Short mmCIF file of N, CA and C in Angstrom, two decimals:
data_model
loop_
_atom_site.label_atom_id
_atom_site.label_comp_id
_atom_site.label_asym_id
_atom_site.label_seq_id
_atom_site.Cartn_x
_atom_site.Cartn_y
_atom_site.Cartn_z
N MET A 1 0.91 -0.97 -0.20
CA MET A 1 -0.19 0.43 -0.28
C MET A 1 0.99 1.26 0.53
N ASP A 2 0.73 2.40 -0.75
CA ASP A 2 1.65 3.44 -0.93
C ASP A 2 0.63 4.52 0.06
N VAL A 3 2.21 4.81 1.15
CA VAL A 3 1.60 6.68 1.71
C VAL A 3 1.54 7.61 1.42
N ARG A 4 0.45 7.90 1.66
CA ARG A 4 0.89 9.73 1.01
C ARG A 4 2.08 10.19 1.53
N PRO A 5 2.77 10.87 0.72
CA PRO A 5 3.56 12.47 1.48
C PRO A 5 2.47 12.65 2.93
N SER A 6 1.68 13.12 3.17
CA SER A 6 1.72 13.68 3.94
C SER A 6 1.17 13.26 5.38
N GLN A 7 0.63 11.29 5.08
CA GLN A 7 0.63 10.73 5.60
C GLN A 7 1.74 11.32 6.86
N ARG A 8 2.76 10.63 5.40
CA ARG A 8 4.37 10.09 5.89
C ARG A 8 4.97 11.69 6.56
N MET A 9 4.66 12.74 6.16
CA MET A 9 4.56 14.07 7.29
C MET A 9 4.13 13.63 8.90
N ARG A 10 2.91 13.08 8.97
CA ARG A 10 2.45 13.32 10.24
C ARG A 10 2.79 12.41 10.66
N ASP A 11 3.56 10.67 10.45
CA ASP A 11 3.79 9.73 11.11
C ASP A 11 5.55 10.21 11.37
N LEU A 12 5.90 11.34 10.79
CA LEU A 12 7.37 11.71 10.90
C LEU A 12 7.22 13.12 12.37
N GLY A 13 6.20 13.42 12.16
CA GLY A 13 6.02 14.53 14.20
C GLY A 13 5.25 15.17 13.74
N VAL A 14 4.94 15.49 11.76
CA VAL A 14 4.71 17.37 11.46
C VAL A 14 3.75 17.62 11.71
N VAL A 15 2.54 18.74 12.08
CA VAL A 15 1.12 19.20 12.77
C VAL A 15 1.26 19.23 11.35
N GLN A 16 -0.03 18.91 10.83
CA GLN A 16 -1.13 18.75 9.44
C GLN A 16 -2.11 19.94 9.50
N ARG A 17 -1.89 19.98 8.49
CA ARG A 17 -3.05 21.61 7.79
C ARG A 17 -4.44 21.32 8.12
N GLY A 18 -5.35 21.72 8.99
CA GLY A 18 -6.16 22.12 10.02
C GLY A 18 -5.62 22.66 11.56
N ALA A 19 -4.50 21.92 11.63
CA ALA A 19 -4.35 21.90 13.42
C ALA A 19 -4.73 23.66 13.63
N GLY A 20 -5.04 24.15 14.55
CA GLY A 20 -5.03 25.28 14.28
C GLY A 20 -3.64 25.68 14.60
N ILE A 21 -3.02 25.92 15.29
CA ILE A 21 -1.26 25.86 15.80
C ILE A 21 -0.87 26.35 14.76
N LEU A 22 -1.42 26.07 13.69
CA LEU A 22 -0.77 26.99 11.87
C LEU A 22 -0.83 27.78 11.67
N THR A 23 -2.72 28.63 12.03
CA THR A 23 -3.31 29.62 11.91
C THR A 23 -3.12 30.85 12.90
N SER A 24 -2.10 30.48 14.34
CA SER A 24 -2.12 31.16 15.15
C SER A 24 -0.76 31.25 14.95
N THR A 25 -1.04 33.02 15.51
CA THR A 25 1.46 33.98 15.83
C THR A 25 1.14 33.20 17.23
N ALA A 26 2.76 32.45 16.76
CA ALA A 26 3.84 32.04 17.68
C ALA A 26 4.42 33.24 18.19
N ARG A 27 5.08 32.83 19.72
CA ARG A 27 4.92 33.55 20.84
C ARG A 27 6.64 34.10 20.49
N ALA A 28 6.59 34.82 20.40
CA ALA A 28 8.39 36.18 20.47
C ALA A 28 8.49 34.53 21.65
N PHE A 29 10.19 34.53 21.96
CA PHE A 29 11.36 34.35 22.86
C PHE A 29 11.45 35.72 23.28
N ASP A 30 12.08 36.20 24.96
CA ASP A 30 12.39 37.15 25.60
C ASP A 30 13.96 36.66 25.23
N LEU A 31 14.57 37.20 24.35
CA LEU A 31 16.63 36.75 24.37
C LEU A 31 16.58 37.65 25.23
N PRO A 32 17.93 37.83 26.13
CA PRO A 32 18.34 36.24 26.28
C PRO A 32 17.52 35.54 28.11
N ALA A 33 17.27 35.78 28.49
CA ALA A 33 16.07 34.77 29.00
C ALA A 33 16.17 34.07 28.51
N GLU A 34 15.36 33.45 27.17
CA GLU A 34 14.73 32.43 27.40
C GLU A 34 15.64 31.52 26.26
N ARG A 35 16.69 31.73 26.37
CA ARG A 35 17.80 31.36 26.03
C ARG A 35 17.67 30.02 25.51
N GLU A 36 17.42 29.37 26.86
CA GLU A 36 17.87 27.82 26.98
C GLU A 36 16.37 26.81 26.49
N GLU A 37 15.44 27.95 26.72
CA GLU A 37 13.95 27.69 25.67
C GLU A 37 14.18 27.63 24.67
N ALA A 38 15.18 29.07 23.89
CA ALA A 38 14.95 29.25 22.99
C ALA A 38 16.18 28.08 22.16
N GLU A 39 17.39 27.37 22.50
CA GLU A 39 17.98 26.76 21.82
C GLU A 39 17.20 24.87 22.00
N ARG A 40 16.50 24.99 22.91
CA ARG A 40 15.90 23.17 23.28
C ARG A 40 14.46 23.70 21.67
N VAL A 41 13.83 24.54 21.13
CA VAL A 41 12.86 24.19 19.94
C VAL A 41 14.07 24.29 18.96
N VAL A 42 15.50 25.12 19.23
CA VAL A 42 15.58 24.70 17.63
C VAL A 42 15.99 23.69 18.00
N ASP A 43 17.08 22.52 18.53
CA ASP A 43 17.20 21.29 18.56
C ASP A 43 15.85 20.06 18.03
N GLU A 44 15.36 21.30 18.80
CA GLU A 44 13.53 20.06 17.61
C GLU A 44 13.64 20.34 17.00
N LEU A 45 13.80 21.25 15.86
CA LEU A 45 13.96 22.07 14.79
C LEU A 45 14.51 21.27 13.79
N PHE A 46 16.22 20.90 14.74
CA PHE A 46 16.88 20.57 13.09
C PHE A 46 17.00 18.58 13.58
N ALA A 47 15.82 17.57 14.99
CA ALA A 47 16.04 16.81 14.98
C ALA A 47 14.19 16.75 13.55
N ALA A 48 13.83 17.28 13.55
CA ALA A 48 13.23 17.26 12.28
C ALA A 48 13.23 16.98 11.27
N ILE A 49 14.25 18.06 10.69
CA ILE A 49 14.99 18.43 9.99
C ILE A 49 15.46 16.68 8.71
N GLU A 50 16.46 16.60 9.82
CA GLU A 50 17.14 15.17 10.29
C GLU A 50 15.96 14.27 9.63
N ARG A 51 15.03 13.66 9.92
CA ARG A 51 13.60 12.34 10.99
C ARG A 51 13.94 12.77 8.98
N ILE A 52 13.33 13.63 8.48
CA ILE A 52 12.35 14.02 7.25
C ILE A 52 13.55 14.16 6.48
N GLY A 53 14.49 14.49 6.19
CA GLY A 53 15.75 14.55 5.43
C GLY A 53 16.29 13.06 4.78
N GLN A 54 15.81 12.32 5.88
CA GLN A 54 16.04 10.65 6.09
C GLN A 54 15.27 10.10 4.95
N VAL A 55 13.54 10.57 4.93
CA VAL A 55 12.60 9.95 3.66
C VAL A 55 12.16 11.09 2.69
N HIS A 56 12.91 11.56 2.15
CA HIS A 56 12.42 12.88 1.36
C HIS A 56 14.42 14.16 1.14
N PRO A 57 14.02 13.34 -0.33
CA PRO A 57 15.18 14.70 -0.16
C PRO A 57 14.68 16.17 -1.10
N PHE A 58 15.23 17.26 -0.75
CA PHE A 58 14.73 18.38 -1.14
C PHE A 58 15.62 19.27 -1.68
N ALA A 59 14.51 18.69 -3.08
CA ALA A 59 16.66 19.58 -4.01
C ALA A 59 16.35 21.34 -3.69
N LYS A 60 15.61 21.66 -3.24
CA LYS A 60 15.56 23.30 -2.91
C LYS A 60 15.45 23.48 -2.03
N GLY A 61 16.24 22.88 -1.55
CA GLY A 61 16.01 23.14 0.33
C GLY A 61 14.69 23.40 0.81
N MET A 62 15.01 23.42 2.22
CA MET A 62 13.71 23.35 2.63
C MET A 62 13.54 23.69 4.11
N GLY A 63 12.37 24.26 4.77
CA GLY A 63 12.00 24.61 6.58
C GLY A 63 10.86 24.04 7.35
N ILE A 64 11.43 24.53 8.02
CA ILE A 64 10.41 23.93 9.21
C ILE A 64 10.39 24.41 10.21
N ALA A 65 9.23 25.04 10.24
CA ALA A 65 8.96 25.60 12.18
C ALA A 65 8.44 25.69 12.78
N ALA A 66 8.58 25.85 14.48
CA ALA A 66 7.90 25.69 15.53
C ALA A 66 6.71 24.62 15.45
N PRO A 67 5.27 25.58 15.04
CA PRO A 67 4.51 25.05 14.84
C PRO A 67 4.45 23.87 14.21
N GLN A 68 4.97 23.96 12.65
CA GLN A 68 4.68 22.55 12.66
C GLN A 68 5.33 21.68 13.43
N ILE A 69 6.06 21.67 14.56
CA ILE A 69 6.27 20.50 15.14
C ILE A 69 5.96 20.91 16.96
N GLY A 70 4.55 21.70 16.39
CA GLY A 70 3.98 21.17 17.17
C GLY A 70 3.81 22.72 18.98
N ILE A 71 4.96 23.25 18.33
CA ILE A 71 5.78 24.22 19.08
C ILE A 71 5.18 26.05 18.86
N SER A 72 4.01 26.08 19.25
CA SER A 72 3.78 27.48 19.30
C SER A 72 5.09 28.87 19.87
N ARG A 73 6.17 28.83 19.17
CA ARG A 73 7.13 29.68 19.53
C ARG A 73 7.77 29.90 18.39
N ALA A 74 8.27 31.17 18.34
CA ALA A 74 8.78 32.24 17.42
C ALA A 74 10.45 31.29 16.79
N ALA A 75 10.55 30.52 15.95
CA ALA A 75 11.52 29.87 15.70
C ALA A 75 11.57 29.44 14.40
N ALA A 76 12.58 29.10 13.54
CA ALA A 76 12.10 27.80 12.65
C ALA A 76 14.40 28.40 11.46
N VAL A 77 14.43 26.79 10.91
CA VAL A 77 15.25 26.70 10.68
C VAL A 77 15.34 26.65 9.42
N VAL A 78 15.52 26.86 7.96
CA VAL A 78 15.92 26.43 6.40
C VAL A 78 17.27 26.58 6.64
N GLN A 79 17.07 25.02 5.78
CA GLN A 79 18.12 24.19 4.85
C GLN A 79 18.55 24.80 3.65
N SER A 80 19.36 25.55 2.67
CA SER A 80 19.40 26.18 1.47
C SER A 80 19.81 24.65 1.31
N ALA A 81 19.35 24.71 -0.40
CA ALA A 81 19.62 23.38 -1.14
C ALA A 81 21.28 23.36 -1.29
N GLU A 82 22.23 25.05 -1.31
CA GLU A 82 23.47 24.63 -1.69
C GLU A 82 24.39 24.46 -0.68
N PRO A 83 24.97 23.36 -0.82
CA PRO A 83 25.85 21.66 -0.48
C PRO A 83 26.90 22.55 0.23
N GLY A 84 26.53 22.25 1.69
CA GLY A 84 27.83 22.85 3.00
C GLY A 84 27.42 24.06 3.50
N ALA A 85 26.01 24.39 3.27
CA ALA A 85 25.72 25.74 3.47
C ALA A 85 25.64 25.42 4.85
N PRO A 86 25.59 26.26 5.57
CA PRO A 86 25.02 26.28 7.41
C PRO A 86 23.36 26.35 6.92
N ALA A 87 23.05 26.32 7.55
CA ALA A 87 21.49 26.85 8.19
C ALA A 87 21.68 27.23 8.78
N ILE A 88 19.89 27.78 8.34
CA ILE A 88 20.12 29.22 8.87
C ILE A 88 18.73 29.21 9.75
N ILE A 89 19.01 29.97 10.85
CA ILE A 89 18.60 30.01 12.66
C ILE A 89 17.64 30.99 12.23
N LEU A 90 16.25 31.24 12.80
CA LEU A 90 15.72 32.64 12.34
C LEU A 90 14.50 32.69 14.01
N LEU A 91 14.92 33.40 14.50
CA LEU A 91 14.40 33.52 16.41
C LEU A 91 13.93 34.66 16.05
N ASN A 92 12.68 34.98 16.19
CA ASN A 92 11.91 36.45 16.12
C ASN A 92 11.94 36.54 15.01
N PRO A 93 11.19 35.70 13.96
CA PRO A 93 11.31 36.83 12.71
C PRO A 93 10.74 37.73 11.98
N ARG A 94 11.63 39.14 11.54
CA ARG A 94 10.15 39.92 10.79
C ARG A 94 10.54 40.38 9.63
N VAL A 95 10.15 40.58 8.65
CA VAL A 95 10.31 40.85 7.54
C VAL A 95 9.86 42.22 7.17
N THR A 96 10.91 42.98 7.69
CA THR A 96 11.34 44.72 7.68
C THR A 96 11.68 45.80 5.83
N GLU A 97 12.06 44.40 4.81
CA GLU A 97 11.15 45.22 4.01
C GLU A 97 11.74 44.33 3.02
N ARG A 98 10.54 44.83 1.65
CA ARG A 98 10.68 43.03 0.35
C ARG A 98 10.87 44.50 -0.92
N SER A 99 11.41 43.23 -1.32
CA SER A 99 11.44 44.58 -3.16
C SER A 99 10.30 43.87 -3.66
N GLN A 100 9.80 45.23 -4.71
CA GLN A 100 8.92 44.58 -5.44
C GLN A 100 9.15 43.41 -6.62
N GLU A 101 10.10 43.78 -7.31
CA GLU A 101 10.51 42.45 -7.95
C GLU A 101 10.18 41.31 -7.72
N ALA A 102 9.06 40.59 -7.47
CA ALA A 102 8.30 39.29 -7.27
C ALA A 102 9.10 38.57 -8.69
N ASP A 103 8.70 37.29 -7.81
CA ASP A 103 7.96 36.46 -9.02
C ASP A 103 8.08 34.99 -8.22
N GLU A 104 7.16 33.89 -9.98
CA GLU A 104 5.73 33.22 -9.31
C GLU A 104 6.42 31.83 -9.37
N GLN A 105 6.22 30.78 -8.47
CA GLN A 105 6.98 29.60 -8.28
C GLN A 105 5.76 28.57 -7.24
N TYR A 106 6.11 27.54 -7.33
CA TYR A 106 6.26 26.40 -7.01
C TYR A 106 6.92 26.36 -5.56
N GLU A 107 5.30 25.74 -5.20
CA GLU A 107 6.04 25.89 -3.77
C GLU A 107 5.45 24.06 -2.52
N GLY A 108 5.53 23.72 -1.56
CA GLY A 108 5.00 22.47 -1.14
C GLY A 108 5.11 22.80 0.08
N CYS A 109 3.99 22.32 1.15
CA CYS A 109 4.66 23.31 2.77
C CYS A 109 5.32 21.30 3.29
N LEU A 110 5.78 20.66 4.32
CA LEU A 110 5.22 19.80 4.97
C LEU A 110 4.45 19.53 5.78
N SER A 111 3.40 20.24 5.89
CA SER A 111 1.95 20.12 6.74
C SER A 111 0.98 19.66 5.90
N PHE A 112 1.37 20.05 4.15
CA PHE A 112 0.53 19.86 3.64
C PHE A 112 0.84 19.09 2.53
N PHE A 113 1.45 18.08 2.57
CA PHE A 113 2.59 17.63 2.03
C PHE A 113 2.30 16.24 0.38
N ASP A 114 0.67 16.54 0.11
CA ASP A 114 -0.06 16.07 -1.05
C ASP A 114 -0.02 17.11 -2.16
N VAL A 115 0.47 18.98 -2.09
CA VAL A 115 -0.20 18.71 -3.79
C VAL A 115 0.39 19.85 -3.09
N ARG A 116 1.07 21.43 -4.17
CA ARG A 116 2.24 22.63 -4.34
C ARG A 116 1.14 23.36 -5.19
N GLY A 117 2.06 24.53 -4.49
CA GLY A 117 0.69 25.72 -5.20
C GLY A 117 1.97 26.24 -5.66
N MET A 118 1.40 27.99 -6.24
CA MET A 118 2.21 28.72 -7.68
C MET A 118 1.47 29.73 -6.50
N VAL A 119 2.98 30.12 -5.75
CA VAL A 119 2.83 31.14 -5.30
C VAL A 119 4.15 32.41 -4.99
N PRO A 120 2.51 33.90 -5.65
CA PRO A 120 4.05 35.11 -5.27
C PRO A 120 4.94 34.86 -3.78
N ARG A 121 6.07 35.63 -4.73
CA ARG A 121 7.01 36.57 -3.04
C ARG A 121 7.91 36.98 -3.61
N PRO A 122 8.72 37.96 -2.92
CA PRO A 122 9.61 39.28 -3.01
C PRO A 122 10.40 38.35 -3.52
N LEU A 123 11.63 38.53 -4.36
CA LEU A 123 12.92 37.93 -4.99
C LEU A 123 14.06 38.31 -4.19
N ARG A 124 13.28 39.42 -2.98
CA ARG A 124 14.75 39.48 -1.37
C ARG A 124 13.61 40.49 -1.08
N ILE A 125 14.49 39.55 0.31
CA ILE A 125 13.69 40.43 1.25
C ILE A 125 14.19 40.49 2.46
N THR A 126 14.51 41.21 3.56
CA THR A 126 15.09 41.75 4.20
C THR A 126 14.67 41.69 5.26
N VAL A 127 15.36 41.23 7.24
CA VAL A 127 14.37 40.02 7.63
C VAL A 127 15.36 40.39 8.69
N ALA A 128 15.42 41.05 9.96
CA ALA A 128 15.42 41.44 11.61
C ALA A 128 15.20 40.34 12.35
N THR A 129 16.19 39.41 13.08
CA THR A 129 16.07 38.02 13.92
C THR A 129 16.68 39.30 15.50
N THR A 130 16.27 37.78 16.13
CA THR A 130 17.58 38.08 17.59
C THR A 130 17.79 36.89 17.33
N ALA A 131 19.04 37.33 18.23
CA ALA A 131 20.62 36.52 18.55
C ALA A 131 19.87 36.13 19.88
N LEU A 132 20.10 34.74 19.70
CA LEU A 132 20.54 34.45 20.95
C LEU A 132 20.62 34.75 22.62
N ASP A 133 21.55 36.01 22.54
CA ASP A 133 21.98 37.23 23.23
C ASP A 133 21.30 38.54 23.69
N GLY A 134 20.36 38.60 23.24
CA GLY A 134 19.25 39.41 22.87
C GLY A 134 19.37 40.41 21.52
N SER A 135 20.47 40.10 20.89
CA SER A 135 20.98 41.29 19.70
C SER A 135 20.42 41.62 18.39
N ALA A 136 19.92 42.62 18.00
CA ALA A 136 19.21 42.95 17.42
C ALA A 136 20.13 41.95 15.50
N VAL A 137 20.13 41.72 14.78
CA VAL A 137 21.22 41.06 13.29
C VAL A 137 19.28 41.07 11.97
N THR A 138 19.83 41.80 11.17
CA THR A 138 19.79 41.98 9.71
C THR A 138 20.02 41.67 9.19
N THR A 139 19.66 40.70 8.24
CA THR A 139 19.87 40.04 7.68
C THR A 139 19.28 39.68 5.21
N VAL A 140 19.65 40.34 4.86
CA VAL A 140 18.67 40.19 3.62
C VAL A 140 19.23 38.22 2.69
N TYR A 141 17.49 37.85 2.75
CA TYR A 141 18.39 36.16 1.22
C TYR A 141 17.55 37.24 -0.24
N GLU A 142 17.70 36.08 -0.96
CA GLU A 142 17.18 36.70 -2.67
C GLU A 142 16.75 35.50 -3.10
N GLN A 143 16.32 35.49 -4.18
CA GLN A 143 15.16 34.95 -4.76
C GLN A 143 14.85 33.41 -3.94
N GLY A 144 15.63 31.94 -4.24
CA GLY A 144 15.32 30.72 -3.74
C GLY A 144 15.13 31.56 -2.02
N LEU A 145 16.36 31.43 -1.74
CA LEU A 145 16.58 31.19 -0.55
C LEU A 145 15.49 32.48 0.46
N ALA A 146 15.03 33.74 -0.38
CA ALA A 146 14.16 34.55 0.10
C ALA A 146 13.12 33.65 0.45
N ARG A 147 12.28 33.03 -1.28
CA ARG A 147 10.93 32.71 -1.22
C ARG A 147 10.64 31.50 0.33
N LEU A 148 12.63 30.18 0.54
CA LEU A 148 12.41 29.83 1.67
C LEU A 148 12.08 30.01 3.59
N VAL A 149 13.28 30.96 2.84
CA VAL A 149 12.49 32.44 4.51
C VAL A 149 11.45 33.03 4.95
N HIS A 150 10.92 33.11 4.00
CA HIS A 150 9.09 34.13 3.84
C HIS A 150 8.73 33.43 3.91
N HIS A 151 7.92 32.08 3.52
CA HIS A 151 7.30 30.86 3.57
C HIS A 151 7.37 30.79 5.43
N GLU A 152 8.85 30.30 5.84
CA GLU A 152 8.64 29.76 7.57
C GLU A 152 8.18 31.13 8.18
N ILE A 153 8.62 32.25 8.20
CA ILE A 153 8.26 32.80 9.15
C ILE A 153 6.91 33.52 8.62
N ASP A 154 6.13 33.41 7.78
CA ASP A 154 4.47 33.18 7.22
C ASP A 154 3.61 32.23 8.43
N HIS A 155 4.84 31.21 8.80
CA HIS A 155 4.49 29.76 8.85
C HIS A 155 4.40 30.59 10.63
N LEU A 156 5.34 31.00 11.17
CA LEU A 156 4.80 31.55 12.33
C LEU A 156 4.37 32.96 12.72
N GLU A 157 3.61 33.53 12.21
CA GLU A 157 2.55 34.42 11.47
C GLU A 157 1.40 33.72 11.24
N GLY A 158 1.18 32.60 11.43
CA GLY A 158 -0.46 32.12 10.71
C GLY A 158 -0.69 32.26 10.03
N LEU A 159 0.17 31.91 8.83
CA LEU A 159 -0.16 32.26 7.40
C LEU A 159 0.27 30.24 6.27
N LEU A 160 -0.15 29.90 6.08
CA LEU A 160 0.24 29.07 4.81
C LEU A 160 0.16 29.35 3.51
N TYR A 161 1.54 29.15 2.74
CA TYR A 161 0.84 29.64 1.21
C TYR A 161 0.11 29.46 0.81
N VAL A 162 -0.86 28.24 0.85
CA VAL A 162 -2.76 28.53 0.10
C VAL A 162 -3.09 30.00 0.14
N ASP A 163 -3.06 31.16 1.00
CA ASP A 163 -3.15 32.23 1.28
C ASP A 163 -2.13 33.55 0.42
N ARG A 164 -1.78 33.00 -0.02
CA ARG A 164 -0.62 33.75 -0.99
C ARG A 164 -1.02 33.40 -1.31
N MET A 165 -1.44 33.66 -2.45
CA MET A 165 -1.51 31.96 -3.77
C MET A 165 -2.47 32.72 -4.34
N GLU A 166 -2.98 33.39 -5.33
CA GLU A 166 -4.12 34.32 -6.39
C GLU A 166 -5.21 34.01 -6.17
N PRO A 167 -6.12 34.91 -6.24
CA PRO A 167 -7.72 33.73 -6.24
C PRO A 167 -8.44 33.65 -7.30
N GLY A 168 -8.19 32.37 -7.28
CA GLY A 168 -9.18 31.84 -8.07
C GLY A 168 -7.57 30.37 -8.75
N VAL A 169 -6.40 30.59 -8.65
CA VAL A 169 -5.29 29.54 -7.94
C VAL A 169 -5.79 28.68 -7.10
N GLU A 170 -5.82 27.46 -7.83
CA GLU A 170 -5.43 26.07 -6.55
C GLU A 170 -4.26 25.32 -6.54
N PRO A 171 -3.76 25.27 -5.24
CA PRO A 171 -2.50 23.28 -5.04
C PRO A 171 -2.61 22.65 -6.52
N ILE A 172 -2.54 22.26 -7.01
CA ILE A 172 -2.23 20.94 -7.74
C ILE A 172 -1.75 19.91 -6.67
N PRO A 173 -1.62 18.23 -6.96
CA PRO A 173 -1.15 17.61 -6.81
C PRO A 173 0.21 17.54 -6.76
N VAL A 174 0.63 16.66 -6.35
CA VAL A 174 2.11 16.64 -6.44
C VAL A 174 2.04 15.33 -6.77
N GLU A 175 1.87 14.23 -7.68
CA GLU A 175 1.94 13.99 -8.33
C GLU A 175 2.10 14.59 -10.33
N GLU A 176 0.96 15.36 -10.02
CA GLU A 176 0.96 15.86 -11.68
C GLU A 176 2.26 17.47 -11.33
N TYR A 177 2.45 17.55 -10.28
CA TYR A 177 3.40 18.82 -10.33
C TYR A 177 5.45 18.14 -10.80
N ARG A 178 4.78 17.08 -9.93
CA ARG A 178 6.79 16.08 -10.19
C ARG A 178 6.91 16.05 -11.74
N GLN A 179 5.99 16.04 -12.48
CA GLN A 179 5.73 16.10 -14.42
C GLN A 179 6.09 17.25 -14.74
N THR A 180 6.30 17.89 -14.41
CA THR A 180 6.72 19.76 -14.43
C THR A 180 8.36 19.07 -14.39
N GLY A 181 8.89 18.64 -13.44
CA GLY A 181 10.52 19.21 -13.43
C GLY A 181 10.63 20.33 -13.57
N ARG A 182 10.54 21.18 -12.87
CA ARG A 182 10.85 22.19 -13.00
C ARG A 182 11.40 22.92 -11.78
N SER A 183 12.95 22.90 -11.63
CA SER A 183 13.48 23.91 -10.02
C SER A 183 12.97 25.22 -10.25
N TRP A 184 13.12 25.96 -9.11
CA TRP A 184 12.98 27.53 -8.67
C TRP A 184 14.31 27.82 -9.80
N SER A 185 13.75 28.45 -10.69
CA SER A 185 14.81 29.30 -11.62
C SER A 185 14.55 31.01 -11.57
N TYR A 186 15.72 31.22 -12.56
CA TYR A 186 16.06 32.74 -11.52
C TYR A 186 16.66 33.45 -13.40
N ASN A 187 16.57 34.90 -13.76
CA ASN A 187 17.25 34.74 -14.11
C ASN A 187 18.18 36.01 -13.45
N SER A 188 19.71 35.75 -13.20
CA SER A 188 20.38 36.70 -12.89
C SER A 188 21.24 37.79 -14.70
#
């Protein structure tokens, strides 16, 4: 019997669409006071990425937000598709600037993995986060990385990618998406 991708993710501990935690705003960390709690949540996110990565390859990189593993805290981890690139840890992230230039690409989500959707996103975003020591950090992300980071920040704000799709556009079954055989492409 073939197991649906969403069931496989559920079995790996990923909260599935329909759960209230996915549509609620995650609680920010008070850093550095909650440093140990933030580190614990980040460790759990890395453990989830490890579990998921063993059963599904992610050619375009992947990310996971704490609400997706049942923790309503403002933490997410993004793993770039770039081999050997360090993971990006996002604590209390906020998009502070977005470029006017945008594009539409297919996105998937571990919380409803049976479909993919065409989502418009800015090609460049500026993100403010909080470091474990409480200091503010600002980083600019571009193209595919901007898309991944923006997707995870949306999770922390209670948004799913379907909330960003154009009116009238529906997600397509993953089987249909696989036949497109396209990875994200950007004209640089």
